[in-house]
Amino acid sequence: MEFFSAKNVNKVFSNTRALSDVSISVNEQSIFGLLGPNGAGKTTLIRIINQITAPDDGELFLEGRKMRQSDVALIGYLPEERGLYKKMKVGEQAIYLAQLKGMTKKDAVKNLKNWFERFEMVDWWNKKVEELSKGMQQKVQFVTTVVHKPKLLIFDEPFSGFDPINANLLKREILQLRNDGSTIIFSTHNMGSVEELCDHIALINKSVKIVDGPTDEIRQKYKSNIFEIKYKGNFQLVDKALGRNFKILEHTESEKENHLQVQYLNGDSNNDLLQAIMPAAEILSFEEIIPSMNDVFIKAVNESNNQTKNAKNE
Amino acid sequence: MNKTILILQQEYLKRVKKKSFIILTLLVPILFVGMFALIIALSVHDDKQERTIAVFDESILFLGELEEEEFTRYHFIPKAEYEQLKSNIRESEFYALLYIPEHIYTSNSAQLISEKQVPIELSEQISRKLSRFLENSKRQKIIEEIGIDDLEERLAGTRTSIKLNTLKVTETGEAKKSSSGVAFVASYAMGFIIYFFVFMYGAMVMRSVMEEKKNRIVEVIISSVKPFQLMSGKIIGTALVGLTQVAIWVLLGVVGIVVAQSFFTPESAQQMSQSLMESRQGMGPNMQQMDSQNQVTEVLELIGNLNIPLILFAFVFYFLAGYLMYSSLLGAVGAAVDNDEDSQQMVFPITFPLILSIMLLFPIARNPEGPVAFWGSIIPFTSPVAMLARVPYGVPAWELLLSMALLILATVGAIWVAAKIYKTGLLMYGKKVSLKELIKWLTYKS
């Protein structure tokens, strides 16, 4: 079920294109990864969703209807560059920010108390923000983002400023929020966390969306027929047996087993590879390598950059 | 709308709860009262030093005629001692040396020689004593020569002092007593008050915007409310802080007056003012009392004759409009820059007309109908101060209306410009903004 979508969004700043005809569709109760190199236009898209910036054209839909200004109450936004009023007390500030999102004071206090207990930060309630460490401030900021139970959560680089332990805690909370019914848009450069968390991704490069789809499918799509084979036998024989259709990328030998990474250049079936090797050696294991999100990211961006370069040269 | 009120409330409470606000608000009246009390205390119990003045009277007119005063004694000395003292006052017991020359009757001059700077009051006291004595003796001589017994009384009756009461004809044809003195003071005071408030609270708005931008909290806030709501909540909230401060001062003033009245009975108050005036002017007590009473009632009457409702209305109107105009522009500057240095550069062109209008106060007070006053009070950027300085003197209705209309237009324009710049500037970091850039922001669609 689609929860949020953006259709053909365009945005031009005085002389740079920030978004060209970008469309995304986010399913309910899913985590959507919005990826892209620095300056690609992610933050602009996020600001448009938050009604901070208006698109030049294009439309946004929430729960099947056009989005309104008042929908900001349904969104929780954790910007990449974030901060709090330094001189204000933590509790007071959290209540104020929750009220700005449309909560009553009573509800705000109730929800905040729960979150503060859960994050073990009850003692901070009457402290000034400037008395807290940076990590503590990030926790407060996270709580103020989710306290009004937003249906749509937008996290821009949520893990920056967190130590590994707190980053893990945050990861758990994000998954929990999704399981409890929130829909999450998640922008980050940390590809490891994308693999762990995102159900679906879109990759934006130079204002254009170049990749869009479920995380698993995309990784499948970007696999380049690379296999990892463990075998017993003579490498020379294997090499000969493989012939021209295969390119050997890596090879190591040890007493117990030999290890081979090979790219299948223009075959139709994985069985061809197996058939080619089988006469030459004993196969211990055979596995196709699925690229990491990191590889997908780099490959997709490079391809897209080369295309635009070629287009320019022609 | 609801959120604007929330922001307004937040801004208001944040400022009012600040220690610096409470201290300043209480300190200003205390300082004010303290300063006044100090001045009164100093002038009432001003000079208690015992002084003995050596007098060498060459004219031999004054011997035994110089009465001692409370703290001043006169001691007559012969010529030899005078010559000796002249170069050596410091080591003597005398404070000063008064030399009355032989021909004082015709020359009308004498010398007071002293080591230190003689207080003006003392030298005036001495010269008054000498003059009065000579005047009396001259008059006595004439009376004797002419032989009219009651000449003294008759001459006293001729003493005349004309007080010029300036009357102003109002539009209803009624002539009212006016005083350019009272209007002058009112005009200056109002101009300054407006200037300070607009400046102080406008700068407060700017700093607050800059702080939010620097803290980076602003992106979170404007994902909840529209930038315009944030800006208006901030500006109105800060204006209320200013009004609160004024209200507290007025309240403290009223309480102060009531307390002072219960402390001092009318007589004691009169005594005080009497002794104050006396010590200042050194006049006879009888003349003095009547005079001071007259002065008080007259000043009150003159103040009452100012068009108080109009002045109050003008004050509130020009304060609010001027504050709105300047604070929204300053708020926009706060949003456009991201460090203090750049803000300084941009603040100056905006506040320049405000500073200029303060410099216009004096020419306006001198000639409230002149071209400087006219243009100053019509042009919106200077009119909040300049027009208010003119109002106590009376301003033609059409000028007032024109000035107000232009100011409203300019304020609306300023808010429009500021809202545009504010909205674009808030999320703009790391870029030094030029004027050209700012103008480009104005053309952005919302």
Tab-separated table of N, CA and C in Angstrom, chain A residues 184-313:
chain	number	residue	atom	x	y	z
A	184	ILE	N	8.909	5.300	6.963
A	184	ILE	CA	10.158	6.023	7.225
A	184	ILE	C	10.922	6.298	5.936
A	185	ILE	N	11.305	7.540	5.765
A	185	ILE	CA	12.235	7.883	4.680
A	185	ILE	C	13.580	8.166	5.330
A	186	PHE	N	14.599	7.567	4.763
A	186	PHE	CA	15.860	7.486	5.463
A	186	PHE	C	16.957	7.858	4.479
A	187	SER	N	17.698	8.916	4.791
A	187	SER	CA	18.747	9.334	3.882
A	187	SER	C	20.091	9.197	4.580
A	188	THR	N	21.030	8.546	3.936
A	188	THR	CA	22.312	8.346	4.591
A	188	THR	C	23.398	8.017	3.574
A	189	HIS	N	24.625	8.156	4.010
A	189	HIS	CA	25.748	7.704	3.195
A	189	HIS	C	26.319	6.420	3.748
A	190	ASN	N	25.742	5.981	4.844
A	190	ASN	CA	26.229	4.770	5.474
A	190	ASN	C	25.527	3.565	4.840
A	191	MET	N	26.192	2.950	3.836
A	191	MET	CA	25.530	1.919	3.038
A	191	MET	C	25.256	0.660	3.840
A	192	GLY	N	26.093	0.423	4.855
A	192	GLY	CA	25.851	-0.733	5.712
A	192	GLY	C	24.470	-0.659	6.334
A	193	SER	N	24.128	0.518	6.849
A	193	SER	CA	22.832	0.656	7.497
A	193	SER	C	21.694	0.590	6.480
A	194	VAL	N	21.985	0.949	5.232
A	194	VAL	CA	20.950	0.838	4.200
A	194	VAL	C	20.608	-0.634	3.986
A	195	GLU	N	21.672	-1.481	3.872
A	195	GLU	CA	21.432	-2.914	3.692
A	195	GLU	C	20.639	-3.480	4.851
A	196	GLU	N	20.980	-3.012	6.057
A	196	GLU	CA	20.310	-3.549	7.237
A	196	GLU	C	18.865	-3.099	7.345
A	197	LEU	N	18.608	-1.830	7.011
A	197	LEU	CA	17.312	-1.249	7.352
A	197	LEU	C	16.342	-1.106	6.188
A	198	CYS	N	16.860	-0.743	4.996
A	198	CYS	CA	15.931	-0.260	3.980
A	198	CYS	C	15.233	-1.384	3.224
A	199	ASP	N	13.920	-1.225	3.073
A	199	ASP	CA	13.155	-2.156	2.262
A	199	ASP	C	13.235	-1.767	0.791
A	200	HIS	N	13.413	-0.499	0.565
A	200	HIS	CA	13.293	0.037	-0.785
A	200	HIS	C	14.260	1.217	-0.872
A	201	ILE	N	14.879	1.412	-2.034
A	201	ILE	CA	15.753	2.585	-2.137
A	201	ILE	C	15.505	3.348	-3.443
A	202	ALA	N	15.884	4.611	-3.398
A	202	ALA	CA	15.964	5.390	-4.627
A	202	ALA	C	17.304	6.100	-4.591
A	203	LEU	N	17.970	6.144	-5.714
A	203	LEU	CA	19.287	6.775	-5.768
A	203	LEU	C	19.193	7.984	-6.689
A	204	ILE	N	19.578	9.133	-6.161
A	204	ILE	CA	19.523	10.359	-6.952
A	204	ILE	C	20.942	10.815	-7.239
A	205	ASN	N	21.192	11.149	-8.493
A	205	ASN	CA	22.507	11.677	-8.841
A	205	ASN	C	22.305	12.903	-9.716
A	206	LYS	N	22.943	13.984	-9.359
A	206	LYS	CA	22.837	15.225	-10.136
A	206	LYS	C	21.390	15.528	-10.508
A	207	SER	N	20.551	15.551	-9.518
A	207	SER	CA	19.149	15.948	-9.619
A	207	SER	C	18.245	14.919	-10.305
A	208	VAL	N	18.831	13.822	-10.823
A	208	VAL	CA	18.007	12.837	-11.518
A	208	VAL	C	17.979	11.536	-10.721
A	209	LYS	N	16.799	10.926	-10.655
A	209	LYS	CA	16.716	9.621	-10.008
A	209	LYS	C	17.242	8.579	-10.974
A	210	ILE	N	18.283	7.828	-10.562
A	210	ILE	CA	18.866	6.868	-11.502
A	210	ILE	C	18.553	5.428	-11.120
A	211	VAL	N	18.222	5.190	-9.868
A	211	VAL	CA	17.902	3.827	-9.447
A	211	VAL	C	16.705	3.896	-8.524
A	212	ASP	N	15.800	2.931	-8.621
A	212	ASP	CA	14.631	2.931	-7.750
A	212	ASP	C	14.107	1.510	-7.666
A	213	GLY	N	13.937	0.976	-6.500
A	213	GLY	CA	13.368	-0.363	-6.389
A	213	GLY	C	13.618	-0.973	-5.033
A	214	PRO	N	13.066	-2.159	-4.782
A	214	PRO	CA	13.314	-2.853	-3.525
A	214	PRO	C	14.804	-3.159	-3.397
A	215	THR	N	15.326	-3.062	-2.207
A	215	THR	CA	16.763	-3.202	-1.994
A	215	THR	C	17.294	-4.524	-2.559
A	216	ASP	N	16.588	-5.613	-2.274
A	216	ASP	CA	17.060	-6.926	-2.729
A	216	ASP	C	17.132	-6.983	-4.249
A	217	GLU	N	16.066	-6.516	-4.883
A	217	GLU	CA	16.018	-6.575	-6.346
A	217	GLU	C	17.148	-5.769	-6.966
A	218	ILE	N	17.397	-4.625	-6.370
A	218	ILE	CA	18.450	-3.782	-6.944
A	218	ILE	C	19.801	-4.448	-6.837
A	219	ARG	N	20.033	-5.038	-5.688
A	219	ARG	CA	21.328	-5.712	-5.539
A	219	ARG	C	21.430	-6.860	-6.536
A	220	GLN	N	20.316	-7.540	-6.748
A	220	GLN	CA	20.307	-8.611	-7.744
A	220	GLN	C	20.610	-8.045	-9.128
A	221	LYS	N	19.965	-6.937	-9.385
A	221	LYS	CA	20.084	-6.343	-10.705
A	221	LYS	C	21.528	-5.915	-10.981
A	222	TYR	N	22.193	-5.471	-9.936
A	222	TYR	CA	23.546	-4.950	-10.135
A	222	TYR	C	24.612	-6.018	-9.995
A	223	LYS	N	24.173	-7.271	-9.846
A	223	LYS	CA	25.220	-8.294	-9.741
A	223	LYS	C	25.821	-8.444	-11.130
A	224	SER	N	27.133	-8.745	-11.147
A	224	SER	CA	27.769	-8.766	-12.460
A	224	SER	C	28.348	-10.137	-12.738
A	225	ASN	N	27.564	-11.197	-12.410
A	225	ASN	CA	27.961	-12.575	-12.702
A	225	ASN	C	29.331	-12.916	-12.135
A	226	ILE	N	29.524	-12.553	-10.907
A	226	ILE	CA	30.787	-12.912	-10.258
A	226	ILE	C	30.501	-14.064	-9.301
A	227	PHE	N	31.355	-15.072	-9.349
A	227	PHE	CA	31.130	-16.252	-8.525
A	227	PHE	C	32.344	-16.508	-7.674
A	228	GLU	N	32.048	-17.069	-6.519
A	228	GLU	CA	33.152	-17.470	-5.669
A	228	GLU	C	33.106	-19.000	-5.575
A	229	ILE	N	34.234	-19.591	-5.938
A	229	ILE	CA	34.260	-21.060	-5.980
A	229	ILE	C	35.392	-21.560	-5.097
A	230	LYS	N	35.085	-22.542	-4.260
A	230	LYS	CA	36.152	-23.212	-3.503
A	230	LYS	C	36.278	-24.615	-4.091
A	231	TYR	N	37.507	-25.015	-4.327
A	231	TYR	CA	37.674	-26.315	-4.986
A	231	TYR	C	38.969	-26.953	-4.527
A	232	LYS	N	39.087	-28.249	-4.874
A	232	LYS	CA	40.355	-28.958	-4.667
A	232	LYS	C	40.849	-29.348	-6.042
A	233	GLY	N	42.082	-29.078	-6.304
A	233	GLY	CA	42.592	-29.459	-7.618
A	233	GLY	C	43.655	-28.499	-8.109
A	234	ASN	N	44.028	-28.663	-9.346
A	234	ASN	CA	45.115	-27.899	-9.922
A	234	ASN	C	44.583	-26.641	-10.606
A	235	PHE	N	45.145	-25.508	-10.248
A	235	PHE	CA	44.662	-24.242	-10.795
A	235	PHE	C	44.882	-24.158	-12.309
A	236	GLN	N	46.041	-24.644	-12.781
A	236	GLN	CA	46.340	-24.599	-14.206
A	236	GLN	C	45.244	-25.270	-15.018
A	237	LEU	N	44.832	-26.430	-14.509
A	237	LEU	CA	43.789	-27.184	-15.201
A	237	LEU	C	42.478	-26.405	-15.218
A	238	VAL	N	42.153	-25.858	-14.069
A	238	VAL	CA	40.899	-25.103	-13.958
A	238	VAL	C	40.927	-23.916	-14.918
A	239	ASP	N	42.032	-23.235	-14.912
A	239	ASP	CA	42.190	-22.053	-15.759
A	239	ASP	C	41.966	-22.421	-17.224
A	240	LYS	N	42.571	-23.506	-17.612
A	240	LYS	CA	42.446	-23.982	-18.980
A	240	LYS	C	41.000	-24.343	-19.290
A	241	ALA	N	40.378	-25.049	-18.337
A	241	ALA	CA	39.012	-25.509	-18.543
A	241	ALA	C	38.028	-24.353	-18.703
A	242	LEU	N	38.275	-23.299	-18.008
A	242	LEU	CA	37.332	-22.161	-18.029
A	242	LEU	C	37.297	-21.474	-19.393
A	243	GLY	N	38.458	-21.362	-20.028
A	243	GLY	CA	38.503	-20.803	-21.365
A	243	GLY	C	38.223	-19.312	-21.415
A	244	ARG	N	37.773	-18.844	-22.562
A	244	ARG	CA	37.661	-17.405	-22.793
A	244	ARG	C	36.392	-16.779	-22.245
A	245	ASN	N	35.421	-17.603	-21.952
A	245	ASN	CA	34.158	-17.049	-21.480
A	245	ASN	C	34.235	-16.497	-20.058
A	246	PHE	N	35.294	-16.834	-19.375
A	246	PHE	CA	35.390	-16.453	-17.962
A	246	PHE	C	36.623	-15.615	-17.708
A	247	LYS	N	36.449	-14.684	-16.783
A	247	LYS	CA	37.588	-13.857	-16.419
A	247	LYS	C	37.894	-14.123	-14.953
A	248	ILE	N	39.138	-14.496	-14.700
A	248	ILE	CA	39.497	-14.789	-13.311
A	248	ILE	C	39.890	-13.487	-12.620
A	249	LEU	N	39.196	-13.207	-11.531
A	249	LEU	CA	39.447	-11.943	-10.837
A	249	LEU	C	40.438	-12.121	-9.707
A	250	GLU	N	40.367	-13.278	-9.052
A	250	GLU	CA	41.171	-13.453	-7.860
A	250	GLU	C	41.445	-14.943	-7.686
A	251	HIS	N	42.634	-15.248	-7.210
A	251	HIS	CA	42.899	-16.669	-7.007
A	251	HIS	C	43.863	-16.857	-5.856
A	252	THR	N	43.493	-17.721	-4.908
A	252	THR	CA	44.422	-18.036	-3.819
A	252	THR	C	44.451	-19.547	-3.639
A	253	GLU	N	45.634	-20.006	-3.235
A	253	GLU	CA	45.740	-21.456	-3.011
A	253	GLU	C	46.151	-21.709	-1.581
A	254	SER	N	45.654	-22.797	-1.020
A	254	SER	CA	46.147	-23.229	0.284
A	254	SER	C	46.100	-24.753	0.294
A	255	GLU	N	46.603	-25.326	1.350
A	255	GLU	CA	46.674	-26.786	1.392
A	255	GLU	C	45.302	-27.406	1.408
A	256	LYS	N	44.416	-26.772	2.192
A	256	LYS	CA	43.094	-27.345	2.393
A	256	LYS	C	42.230	-27.170	1.147
A	257	GLU	N	42.228	-25.934	0.644
A	257	GLU	CA	41.341	-25.672	-0.493
A	257	GLU	C	41.867	-24.500	-1.297
A	258	ASN	N	41.449	-24.453	-2.549
A	258	ASN	CA	41.780	-23.302	-3.379
A	258	ASN	C	40.546	-22.421	-3.508
A	259	HIS	N	40.822	-21.178	-3.817
A	259	HIS	CA	39.760	-20.189	-3.757
A	259	HIS	C	39.826	-19.372	-5.035
A	260	LEU	N	38.677	-19.205	-5.665
A	260	LEU	CA	38.687	-18.589	-6.983
A	260	LEU	C	37.512	-17.632	-7.122
A	261	GLN	N	37.794	-16.430	-7.602
A	261	GLN	CA	36.692	-15.519	-7.912
A	261	GLN	C	36.700	-15.293	-9.406
A	262	VAL	N	35.568	-15.539	-10.018
A	262	VAL	CA	35.575	-15.535	-11.468
A	262	VAL	C	34.345	-14.809	-11.993
A	263	GLN	N	34.525	-14.076	-13.064
A	263	GLN	CA	33.391	-13.387	-13.663
A	263	GLN	C	33.000	-14.104	-14.948
A	264	TYR	N	31.730	-14.355	-15.047
A	264	TYR	CA	31.194	-15.080	-16.185
A	264	TYR	C	30.800	-14.033	-17.209
A	265	LEU	N	31.484	-13.999	-18.362
A	265	LEU	CA	31.351	-12.839	-19.235
A	265	LEU	C	30.061	-12.810	-20.065
A	266	ASN	N	29.766	-13.898	-20.790
A	266	ASN	CA	28.549	-13.804	-21.590
A	266	ASN	C	27.772	-15.105	-21.650
A	267	GLY	N	27.616	-15.682	-20.501
A	267	GLY	CA	26.894	-16.949	-20.446
A	267	GLY	C	25.426	-16.744	-20.178
A	268	ASP	N	24.646	-17.784	-20.390
A	268	ASP	CA	23.226	-17.689	-20.117
A	268	ASP	C	22.892	-18.322	-18.770
A	269	SER	N	23.634	-19.343	-18.433
A	269	SER	CA	23.233	-20.105	-17.253
A	269	SER	C	24.439	-20.356	-16.363
A	270	ASN	N	24.164	-20.374	-15.059
A	270	ASN	CA	25.244	-20.635	-14.112
A	270	ASN	C	25.781	-22.053	-14.293
A	271	ASN	N	24.937	-22.910	-14.842
A	271	ASN	CA	25.371	-24.298	-15.018
A	271	ASN	C	26.548	-24.409	-15.977
A	272	ASP	N	26.631	-23.471	-16.938
A	272	ASP	CA	27.762	-23.479	-17.862
A	272	ASP	C	29.079	-23.402	-17.104
A	273	LEU	N	29.084	-22.576	-16.103
A	273	LEU	CA	30.299	-22.409	-15.313
A	273	LEU	C	30.628	-23.715	-14.585
A	274	LEU	N	29.601	-24.276	-13.964
A	274	LEU	CA	29.817	-25.517	-13.232
A	274	LEU	C	30.310	-26.617	-14.175
A	275	GLN	N	29.658	-26.674	-15.329
A	275	GLN	CA	30.045	-27.712	-16.282
A	275	GLN	C	31.478	-27.538	-16.740
A	276	ALA	N	31.889	-26.315	-16.905
A	276	ALA	CA	33.246	-26.052	-17.367
A	276	ALA	C	34.268	-26.479	-16.335
A	277	ILE	N	33.947	-26.248	-15.057
A	277	ILE	CA	34.941	-26.531	-14.014
A	277	ILE	C	34.968	-28.009	-13.632
A	278	MET	N	33.787	-28.601	-13.588
A	278	MET	CA	33.674	-29.932	-13.004
A	278	MET	C	34.720	-30.945	-13.483
A	279	PRO	N	35.024	-30.995	-14.766
A	279	PRO	CA	36.025	-31.984	-15.178
A	279	PRO	C	37.408	-31.690	-14.614
A	280	ALA	N	37.693	-30.474	-14.270
A	280	ALA	CA	39.061	-30.102	-13.906
A	280	ALA	C	39.328	-30.162	-12.408
A	281	ALA	N	38.285	-30.049	-11.585
A	281	ALA	CA	38.551	-29.990	-10.146
A	281	ALA	C	37.320	-30.434	-9.360
A	282	GLU	N	37.532	-30.639	-8.066
A	282	GLU	CA	36.413	-31.006	-7.192
A	282	GLU	C	35.864	-29.739	-6.550
A	283	ILE	N	34.593	-29.478	-6.782
A	283	ILE	CA	34.016	-28.238	-6.268
A	283	ILE	C	33.550	-28.433	-4.832
A	284	LEU	N	34.051	-27.567	-3.953
A	284	LEU	CA	33.642	-27.644	-2.539
A	284	LEU	C	32.442	-26.730	-2.282
A	285	SER	N	32.498	-25.481	-2.834
A	285	SER	CA	31.325	-24.612	-2.705
A	285	SER	C	31.269	-23.683	-3.898
A	286	PHE	N	30.073	-23.198	-4.147
A	286	PHE	CA	29.852	-22.393	-5.337
A	286	PHE	C	28.831	-21.325	-4.954
A	287	GLU	N	29.192	-20.071	-5.125
A	287	GLU	CA	28.273	-19.020	-4.660
A	287	GLU	C	28.347	-17.821	-5.584
A	288	GLU	N	27.195	-17.288	-5.943
A	288	GLU	CA	27.203	-16.070	-6.733
A	288	GLU	C	27.313	-14.890	-5.778
A	289	ILE	N	28.135	-13.906	-6.124
A	289	ILE	CA	28.335	-12.755	-5.232
A	289	ILE	C	27.303	-11.689	-5.550
A	290	ILE	N	26.544	-11.296	-4.495
A	290	ILE	CA	25.588	-10.198	-4.657
A	290	ILE	C	26.289	-8.935	-4.202
A	291	PRO	N	26.268	-7.906	-5.025
A	291	PRO	CA	27.045	-6.714	-4.672
A	291	PRO	C	26.499	-6.049	-3.413
A	292	SER	N	27.397	-5.411	-2.649
A	292	SER	CA	26.952	-4.648	-1.484
A	292	SER	C	26.308	-3.359	-1.985
A	293	MET	N	25.557	-2.727	-1.121
A	293	MET	CA	24.952	-1.450	-1.496
A	293	MET	C	26.027	-0.453	-1.895
A	294	ASN	N	27.154	-0.592	-1.213
A	294	ASN	CA	28.269	0.287	-1.522
A	294	ASN	C	28.668	0.162	-2.994
A	295	ASP	N	28.803	-1.107	-3.447
A	295	ASP	CA	29.175	-1.338	-4.843
A	295	ASP	C	28.088	-0.823	-5.774
A	296	VAL	N	26.840	-1.093	-5.400
A	296	VAL	CA	25.733	-0.643	-6.236
A	296	VAL	C	25.783	0.873	-6.392
A	297	PHE	N	25.975	1.525	-5.278
A	297	PHE	CA	26.015	2.991	-5.263
A	297	PHE	C	27.085	3.504	-6.217
A	298	ILE	N	28.306	2.981	-6.032
A	298	ILE	CA	29.432	3.482	-6.829
A	298	ILE	C	29.220	3.192	-8.308
A	299	LYS	N	28.757	1.986	-8.573
A	299	LYS	CA	28.569	1.589	-9.962
A	299	LYS	C	27.490	2.453	-10.627
A	300	ALA	N	26.388	2.599	-9.931
A	300	ALA	CA	25.275	3.350	-10.521
A	300	ALA	C	25.673	4.798	-10.781
A	301	VAL	N	26.345	5.381	-9.803
A	301	VAL	CA	26.710	6.795	-9.952
A	301	VAL	C	27.724	6.972	-11.076
A	302	ASN	N	28.713	6.070	-11.124
A	302	ASN	CA	29.717	6.185	-12.186
A	302	ASN	C	29.091	6.027	-13.561
A	303	GLU	N	28.214	5.011	-13.660
A	303	GLU	CA	27.554	4.808	-14.955
A	303	GLU	C	26.809	6.061	-15.379
A	304	SER	N	26.072	6.620	-14.429
A	304	SER	CA	25.265	7.795	-14.760
A	304	SER	C	26.143	8.986	-15.117
A	305	ASN	N	27.266	9.125	-14.417
A	305	ASN	CA	28.169	10.232	-14.740
A	305	ASN	C	28.787	10.056	-16.117
A	306	ASN	N	29.146	8.792	-16.442
A	306	ASN	CA	29.730	8.545	-17.763
A	306	ASN	C	28.741	8.839	-18.870
A	307	GLN	N	27.485	8.436	-18.610
A	307	GLN	CA	26.460	8.691	-19.623
A	307	GLN	C	26.333	10.181	-19.918
A	308	THR	N	26.267	10.973	-18.837
A	308	THR	CA	26.105	12.411	-19.076
A	308	THR	C	27.336	12.982	-19.756
A	309	LYS	N	28.514	12.433	-19.391
A	309	LYS	CA	29.743	12.908	-20.027
A	309	LYS	C	29.701	12.613	-21.518
A	310	ASN	N	29.331	11.360	-21.847
A	310	ASN	CA	29.248	10.978	-23.256
A	310	ASN	C	28.234	11.837	-23.990
A	311	ALA	N	27.105	12.046	-23.336
A	311	ALA	CA	26.057	12.849	-23.977
A	311	ALA	C	26.585	14.242	-24.285
A	312	LYS	N	27.405	14.735	-23.374
A	312	LYS	CA	27.949	16.080	-23.599
A	312	LYS	C	28.940	16.086	-24.761
A	313	ASN	N	29.761	15.016	-24.827
A	313	ASN	CA	30.782	14.972	-25.864
A	313	ASN	C	30.187	14.879	-27.261
